Structures are given as C-alpha cells and as structure tokens.
Amino acid sequence: MSVGDDKKAKGWLGSEQRRLLVQEYGIFLAFLILVAVLSVSNEFFLTAGNISNVLLQTSINGVLAIGMTFVILTRGIDLSVGSVVALAGIVSASFVTSSATAGISGAPYPVALGIGIGLLVGIACGAVSGLIVSRFSVPAFVTTLGMLSAARGLTLIYGGGRPVPALTPAFRWIGTGDVFGIPAPVIILAIVFAVSWWILNRTRFGRYIYAVGGNPHAARTSGINITRIQFVVYVISGGLAGFAGMLLSARTGSALPQAGIAYELDAIAAVVIGGTSLSGGVGRVTGTLIGALIIGVMNNGLDLMGIQSYYQQVLKGALIVGAVMLDQKRNYGA
Amino acid sequence: MKRWMIALASATALLTSSAMAQEKIKIGAAPYGLNAEFMQIWAAALQEHPAVKSGEVELTVFDGRYDALVQQDQFKTMVTQKYNAIIFAPIDVDAGAAAVQSASDAGIPVIGSNTRVNSDLLTSYVGSDDTISGYMEAKTVLDKIGCKGNVVILEGPVGQSAQISRLEGNKKALAECPDVKVLEDQTANWSRAEAQTLMENWLTAHPKQINGVIGQNDEMALGAIEAIKAAGLDVKSFAIAGIDGITDALHAVKAGEMTSILQDARAQAQGALDLAIFNAKKGDYKPQSDIWTTYKDMPWNDGKEKIYNVPWTPVTAENVDQLLATRK
C-alpha cells in the first residue's frame, strides 16, 4: 500500500501517520485547547501568578499519578496512595514539629531526617503491597484496598486522631518555598517526572515494566523476573505517595489524619486521561503529567470563573470516560 | 423447714446482690465518627465525667464511622444488650430518626448531642445553635472591615445541617451590611487543603479585592490563611473567622491571624451524659458535671427541658491561653 493511495481515502495524512499523531499528541492538543479556551474566557488565567498556582495545585496529584503510572503499566493498581499520603505525612511531621505535645520526644529534628522517615514510611507501605501482589499473587485491587484501610487506621493510631501542627519553616520550604520564583513542589514534580521518564524510556528496567504489563507470560518466558518488577513498581508508588504526603503537610502547615482521602481517584484519573491503558503495557508518563495538568487547569479555570465545584466533578467524570473512549477508538476503531 | 429457710434466705441474698451489681448504669454513646478533633474532645469528656470516673456508670462509645447505617446497627446492638440510656450524635438529620425510633420502641431514652435529628422521640438535646455561631463569626469579620468591602464564604458540605444553619447565620449578619459584597461562595467540604486551593484561585480572580473570609469551620479558615501567606500577602490585613475552636485555630488566634467561635464539645458531652443518667434513673439523680455551674445561661431545670443550648464562646486574645492550656 502506498502513501498516495491512503491519502485519497483518508485525507491529508496517512491513516497510520494520523493514528500516530493522535496517539502522540492527542492529549497534548486537548490540553492546549483547554488552555486556549480558558485564556480567552478569563483575563487572569494566563498570568504568571496563576500559572504558578496551577502548577502548584497539580504538583501533589502529579507526583502520585506518576507513581501510579508505573503500577498501572504492569496491569496493577494502587488504591492505597491517599492513605499513605496521610500516614507518611503525619509520621514525618511528628519529627519536624516545634509543637511541644504533638511531636515525638526531641522534635524538631533536622528536615532531612523527617523527609527520610516519610519516604521510608511510604516505601514500607509500597513494599508490603508489592510483596503481597508479587509473591502471593493476591490481586492488586484487593491488596491495595487492604492497604488503603490499614494505612488510614495506622495514621489515626499514630497521631491519636489528632493533627500534627507547627511544622518547622525548614520543612515547610518543600511545600511553600521557591527557587527563582518557581515553587519548590513544582521543581520536585519536574525532577520526579524527568527521572521517571528516563527510567521508563531509557533503561532496561523500564522496558521490562512495559513487557510485564504487555504480556506477562511472554515476559516470563523471555527471562524477565516478573516478581521483582511487580514488587519494585509498588515500592516506587509508595515512596512517591510518601513524598506527596510531605508536600501536602508542608503546604498546609499541619499534618492532618484526614488528609489525602480519595486522592487515589484523582491520580488514577490523571493516568487514564493521559492515555495509559488499565490493561497494562501501553502508556506514557508524559501523558500522565498532561493528564494531571488537565485536571488542575480545569479546577483552577472553573474556580476563576466562579463555577460551583459540583460542575467540576461532572466535567472530570466526562473527561475520564471521554479519554478512554478516544483510547479505544485509536486502538481498535477507525 | 430450717434448711428451706436458709436456702430461701441465701437465694434472696444472691438475688439482691446481683440486683445491686446490675444497678451500675449502662450507657452507650453513639457519635457519628471519631476521626476529627472535635469528636475526640467530646468522647474524652464523656470518659472524664464524674459518674464514669466513680464507676457509677458503665460507658461504651461506639464509633459511627460517618455512616448512618453503621449507627443504626449500633443502636440495634444497644437495644439487644439492654442499655439504660443512649447518647446520640447522628451523622444525618433524617437518617438518625429510624435509630431513635428503635430505641424508643424498646423504652430506652435517647439524648441528642452536638448534631440534630428530626425526631420527636428524642428525650432531650444538648447542643449549640449553629445559626448563632454563623451569625457571630460573620459579624466579627464585618465589624473588622467596617461593614463595607468584599468577602468570600467557605462553606461546609452543602446539605449538612451545620452548613445550612451556619450559612443562615452568615446571611443574617450580611443582611445587616448591605454594602458588603459576597464575591465568592463555595464549599470546601470542611477541608483545609480544599479551602487553600479555592482561596489561591480566588485571590487570583479578585486581586486586591478580598477584605474578609468567612470560613464555616476553623479548618477552612486556616486553609485560607495558608493561601494568603503563599501569595505573599499580609494575613493581618484580612478579616478571617472560623468556627469550632480547634487547637490549630487557637494558635492562629493567638498569632492575631483570625478569630474563632468555640463550640464547647465538653459541655455538650457531659451535659448529655447527665441527662442520660437522669433519665435512666427515672429522675432520681442530681447532675454531677461542673458545666451547669459554668454556663448560667443554660439552667438544668430538673432535667425537664427538651433543648439545652450550650452557649458559644468567642476566642479572643484574652481567653486563648486559658483554652490552650486545656489542650494537651
């Protein structure tokens, strides 16, 4: 089949090229259209301050969604991230609070220790889920549903159900500081994104993740250690959830036991909108980042226009389903 | 015959002693959920009640887990186990009515506390009127901005009784200041993080226009404060108010960043417990909590009132240290 024949049938691009174009840039185009519409309809949308706000408001969900991408690429799911956000947030906060009563004895400790502890808590939660999924073949949905409940319970036990306030300014910097005007959480999101992109696109481990998600059986027969890959993706997701928990408490200035409820849903939504398939093996972390940005931009834009948050929820729902419909069409239809 | 007498006597003794052991009153408390600070203070206050400490009352607290059905099942448990009285803080105004009905059918008195329920079968209710707090907090904001300028309102989850009543109070105060414009009015679901995001976006949409923030609870007011700080603005140039008097808010009041209206969880809990014991003992009881002497505006009136309104206390620079001392 020559390209010329195809042009006649399908228009200015070959069907294969057009398919690739939609696949590669469809979500990016949707994002640009959304930005364009909001820029025209609200004078404040495209100001430096607001762009910084949107990025800031996207940072926590962005970090969670990137972790979620690793898991979903292997055909898994991590429902526990919202609870891990709360647990890591409150445990790390108890090390860096200047409150005399809410912290552990000797607090505040240096920021690095607090962050290290928070990361460890997240990694530990991820490791437990990863172990159960990979070694004991318990479905990821069930395992992480259990972790969702257990981590929330541990959060309430650890803090006695009370918030941990008065976090030290040094710790709060990761949520409220900036470098040359760029908010610290945005820089952190950029770093997390860059490293994840590199892992998924430039390393053998990344290729194995796609292989395991695409066809576990084939991956196993070609000598890939599936168990190890599955374990590590949950550790990544848990660790990033731990980090997101610290970003959240640093931003709000207080670690709350009710923090992060239903955050897993926004993270999954960003992954799905970004074009990663829930059946594994297909997807890009760039898409996830744009998916998270679309959710952030939409919420921000509707707030600026004074539209009730209930409409935001309806639109988000439509967006999730619409993105997957597009995904189905480009995979099987047209 | 003599042996008979002895047997009878000892049986009587046994019966009386077991009857005496049974005199320990069993009271169940069913709060809607124990995850947030307010209800934790409430539950702790029940345990600190003199009658519980002395062992006169055996108290069990059931965590309703924010689910009307869970609460209904807990009522069934309490009815089956023949509790003498129940203290009830329902998650929902209407869904709680069925639970009250089931206890009432079994002849168990139910005392409402903190949250309301649509039921005539409630023996008494001890709580605070949210329309009053809504009015009080809006008034502090409006007074501070001199009854002119622009405000935003951060609402609770739309449809919840506290949100409805506090908004009613907010509007009553706003009606007294017709020159004040409400720029934005949205729910942040009692959440600090959600309120922070909303306020960040509002500060962008209305640059240098917002003078006051009416937060229907402290959490949301605190979220707004964080957003203002993050935008590099001076918190003290805004009038900000919240409700509840949670510990973080007390610290913010001390720092001069906001005002708060304290809802006395301890008085609501201990007042309800005194009424529960009073009704379980069919009136043969004198209240033991010190709250009845603290609040002269809320007289005991022989336990006969249907509604006991616990007064709200504005948190000020004068009383904040004293309040903080009670939070450990």
Coordinates of N, CA, C and O in Angstrom, one line a residue, chain B residues 60-127:
Chain B
T60 N -20.0 3.0 77.1 CA -19.4 2.4 75.9 C -19.5 3.5 74.8 O -20.6 3.9 74.6
V61 N -18.4 3.8 74.1 CA -18.5 4.7 73.0 C -18.4 3.9 71.7 O -17.5 3.1 71.5
F62 N -19.4 4.1 70.8 CA -19.4 3.4 69.5 C -19.0 4.4 68.4 O -19.6 5.5 68.4
D63 N -18.0 4.1 67.6 CA -17.6 4.9 66.5 C -18.5 4.7 65.3 O -18.6 3.7 64.7
G64 N -19.3 5.8 65.0 CA -20.3 5.6 63.9 C -19.7 5.6 62.5 O -20.3 5.4 61.5
R65 N -18.4 5.9 62.4 CA -17.6 5.9 61.1 C -18.3 6.6 60.0 O -18.3 6.2 58.8
Y66 N -19.0 7.7 60.3 CA -19.6 8.6 59.4 C -20.6 8.0 58.4 O -20.8 8.3 57.3
D67 N -21.3 7.0 59.0 CA -22.2 6.2 58.1 C -23.5 5.9 58.9 O -23.5 5.4 60.0
A68 N -24.6 6.4 58.3 CA -25.9 6.3 59.0 C -26.3 4.9 59.3 O -26.9 4.6 60.4
L69 N -25.9 4.0 58.4 CA -26.3 2.6 58.6 C -25.5 1.9 59.7 O -26.1 1.2 60.5
V70 N -24.2 2.3 59.8 CA -23.4 1.8 60.9 C -24.0 2.2 62.2 O -24.2 1.4 63.2
Q71 N -24.5 3.5 62.3 CA -25.1 4.0 63.5 C -26.3 3.2 63.9 O -26.6 2.9 65.0
Q72 N -27.1 2.9 62.9 CA -28.4 2.2 63.1 C -28.1 0.8 63.7 O -28.8 0.4 64.6
D73 N -27.1 0.2 63.1 CA -26.7 -1.2 63.6 C -26.2 -1.1 65.1 O -26.5 -2.0 65.9
Q74 N -25.5 0.0 65.4 CA -25.0 0.1 66.8 C -26.2 0.3 67.7 O -26.2 -0.2 68.8
F75 N -27.3 1.0 67.3 CA -28.5 1.1 68.1 C -29.1 -0.2 68.3 O -29.5 -0.5 69.4
K76 N -29.1 -1.1 67.3 CA -29.7 -2.4 67.5 C -28.9 -3.2 68.6 O -29.5 -3.8 69.4
T77 N -27.6 -3.1 68.5 CA -26.7 -3.7 69.5 C -27.1 -3.2 70.9 O -27.2 -4.0 71.8
M78 N -27.2 -1.9 71.0 CA -27.5 -1.4 72.3 C -28.9 -1.8 72.9 O -29.1 -2.0 74.0
V79 N -29.8 -1.9 71.9 CA -31.2 -2.3 72.3 C -31.1 -3.8 72.8 O -31.7 -4.1 73.9
T80 N -30.5 -4.6 72.0 CA -30.4 -6.0 72.4 C -29.7 -6.2 73.7 O -30.1 -7.1 74.5
Q81 N -28.7 -5.4 74.0 CA -27.9 -5.6 75.2 C -28.5 -4.8 76.4 O -27.9 -4.6 77.4
K82 N -29.7 -4.2 76.1 CA -30.5 -3.5 77.2 C -29.7 -2.4 77.9 O -29.5 -2.4 79.1
Y83 N -29.2 -1.5 77.1 CA -28.6 -0.3 77.6 C -29.6 0.5 78.3 O -30.8 0.5 77.9
N84 N -29.2 1.3 79.4 CA -30.2 2.0 80.1 C -30.5 3.4 79.5 O -31.6 4.0 79.7
A85 N -29.6 3.9 78.7 CA -29.8 5.2 78.0 C -28.7 5.3 76.9 O -27.7 4.7 77.0
I86 N -29.1 6.1 75.9 CA -28.2 6.3 74.7 C -27.9 7.8 74.5 O -28.9 8.6 74.5
I87 N -26.7 8.1 74.2 CA -26.3 9.5 73.8 C -26.0 9.4 72.3 O -25.2 8.6 71.9
F88 N -26.7 10.3 71.5 CA -26.7 10.1 70.1 C -26.2 11.4 69.4 O -26.8 12.5 69.6
A89 N -25.2 11.3 68.6 CA -24.8 12.4 67.7 C -24.8 11.9 66.3 O -23.9 11.3 65.8
P90 N -26.0 12.0 65.6 CA -26.2 11.4 64.3 C -25.4 12.1 63.2 O -25.2 13.3 63.2
I91 N -25.0 11.3 62.2 CA -24.4 11.8 61.0 C -25.3 12.6 60.1 O -25.0 13.5 59.5
D92 N -26.6 12.2 60.2 CA -27.6 12.8 59.3 C -28.9 13.1 60.0 O -29.4 12.3 60.9
V93 N -29.4 14.3 59.8 CA -30.6 14.8 60.5 C -31.8 13.8 60.3 O -32.5 13.5 61.3
D94 N -32.0 13.3 59.1 CA -33.2 12.4 58.8 C -32.9 10.9 59.1 O -33.7 10.2 59.6
A95 N -31.7 10.5 58.6 CA -31.4 9.1 58.7 C -31.3 8.6 60.2 O -31.5 7.5 60.5
G96 N -31.0 9.6 61.1 CA -30.9 9.2 62.5 C -32.3 8.9 63.1 O -32.3 8.2 64.2
A97 N -33.4 9.3 62.5 CA -34.7 9.2 63.1 C -35.1 7.7 63.3 O -35.6 7.4 64.4
A98 N -34.7 6.9 62.4 CA -35.0 5.4 62.5 C -34.3 4.8 63.7 O -34.9 4.0 64.4
A99 N -33.1 5.2 63.9 CA -32.3 4.7 65.1 C -33.0 5.1 66.4 O -33.2 4.3 67.3
V100 N -33.4 6.4 66.5 CA -34.1 6.8 67.7 C -35.4 6.1 67.9 O -35.7 5.7 69.0
Q101 N -36.1 5.8 66.8 CA -37.4 5.1 66.9 C -37.1 3.7 67.5 O -37.9 3.3 68.4
S102 N -36.1 3.0 67.0 CA -35.9 1.6 67.5 C -35.6 1.6 69.0 O -36.0 0.7 69.7
A103 N -34.8 2.6 69.5 CA -34.5 2.7 70.9 C -35.8 3.0 71.7 O -36.1 2.5 72.8
S104 N -36.5 4.0 71.2 CA -37.8 4.4 71.8 C -38.8 3.2 72.0 O -39.4 3.1 73.0
D105 N -38.9 2.4 70.9 CA -39.7 1.2 71.0 C -39.4 0.3 72.1 O -40.2 -0.4 72.7
A106 N -38.1 0.3 72.4 CA -37.6 -0.6 73.5 C -37.6 0.1 74.8 O -37.1 -0.5 75.8
G107 N -38.1 1.3 74.8 CA -38.2 2.1 76.1 C -36.9 2.6 76.6 O -36.8 2.9 77.8
I108 N -35.9 2.8 75.7 CA -34.6 3.3 76.1 C -34.6 4.8 75.8 O -34.8 5.2 74.6
P109 N -34.3 5.7 76.8 CA -34.3 7.1 76.5 C -33.0 7.5 75.6 O -32.0 6.9 75.8
V110 N -33.3 8.4 74.7 CA -32.1 8.8 73.8 C -31.9 10.3 74.0 O -32.9 11.1 73.8
I111 N -30.7 10.7 74.3 CA -30.3 12.1 74.5 C -29.5 12.5 73.3 O -28.5 11.9 73.0
G112 N -29.9 13.5 72.5 CA -29.2 14.0 71.4 C -28.0 14.9 71.9 O -28.1 15.5 72.9
S113 N -26.9 14.9 71.1 CA -25.8 15.8 71.5 C -25.1 16.2 70.2 O -24.9 15.4 69.3
N114 N -24.7 17.5 70.2 CA -24.0 18.0 69.1 C -24.7 18.2 67.8 O -24.9 19.3 67.3
T115 N -25.1 17.1 67.2 CA -25.8 17.2 65.9 C -27.3 16.8 66.1 O -27.7 16.0 66.9
R116 N -28.1 17.4 65.2 CA -29.6 17.3 65.4 C -30.1 16.1 64.7 O -29.5 15.6 63.8
V117 N -31.3 15.7 65.1 CA -32.0 14.6 64.4 C -33.5 15.0 64.4 O -34.0 15.7 65.3
N118 N -34.1 14.7 63.2 CA -35.5 15.0 63.1 C -36.4 14.0 63.7 O -36.9 13.0 63.1
S119 N -36.6 14.1 65.0 CA -37.4 13.1 65.7 C -38.0 13.7 67.0 O -37.3 14.3 67.7
D120 N -39.3 13.4 67.2 CA -40.0 13.9 68.4 C -39.7 13.0 69.5 O -40.0 13.3 70.7
L121 N -39.1 11.8 69.2 CA -38.9 10.8 70.3 C -37.7 11.0 71.1 O -37.4 10.3 72.1
L122 N -36.8 12.0 70.7 CA -35.6 12.3 71.4 C -36.1 12.9 72.8 O -36.9 13.7 72.9
T123 N -35.5 12.3 73.9 CA -35.8 12.7 75.2 C -35.4 14.2 75.5 O -36.2 15.0 75.9
S124 N -34.1 14.5 75.2 CA -33.6 15.8 75.3 C -32.5 16.0 74.3 O -32.0 15.0 73.7
Y125 N -32.1 17.2 74.1 CA -31.0 17.5 73.2 C -30.1 18.6 73.8 O -30.5 19.6 74.3
V126 N -28.8 18.3 73.7 CA -27.8 19.2 74.2 C -26.8 19.6 73.1 O -26.1 18.7 72.6
G127 N -26.9 20.8 72.6 CA -26.1 21.2 71.5 C -26.0 22.7 71.4 O -26.4 23.4 72.3

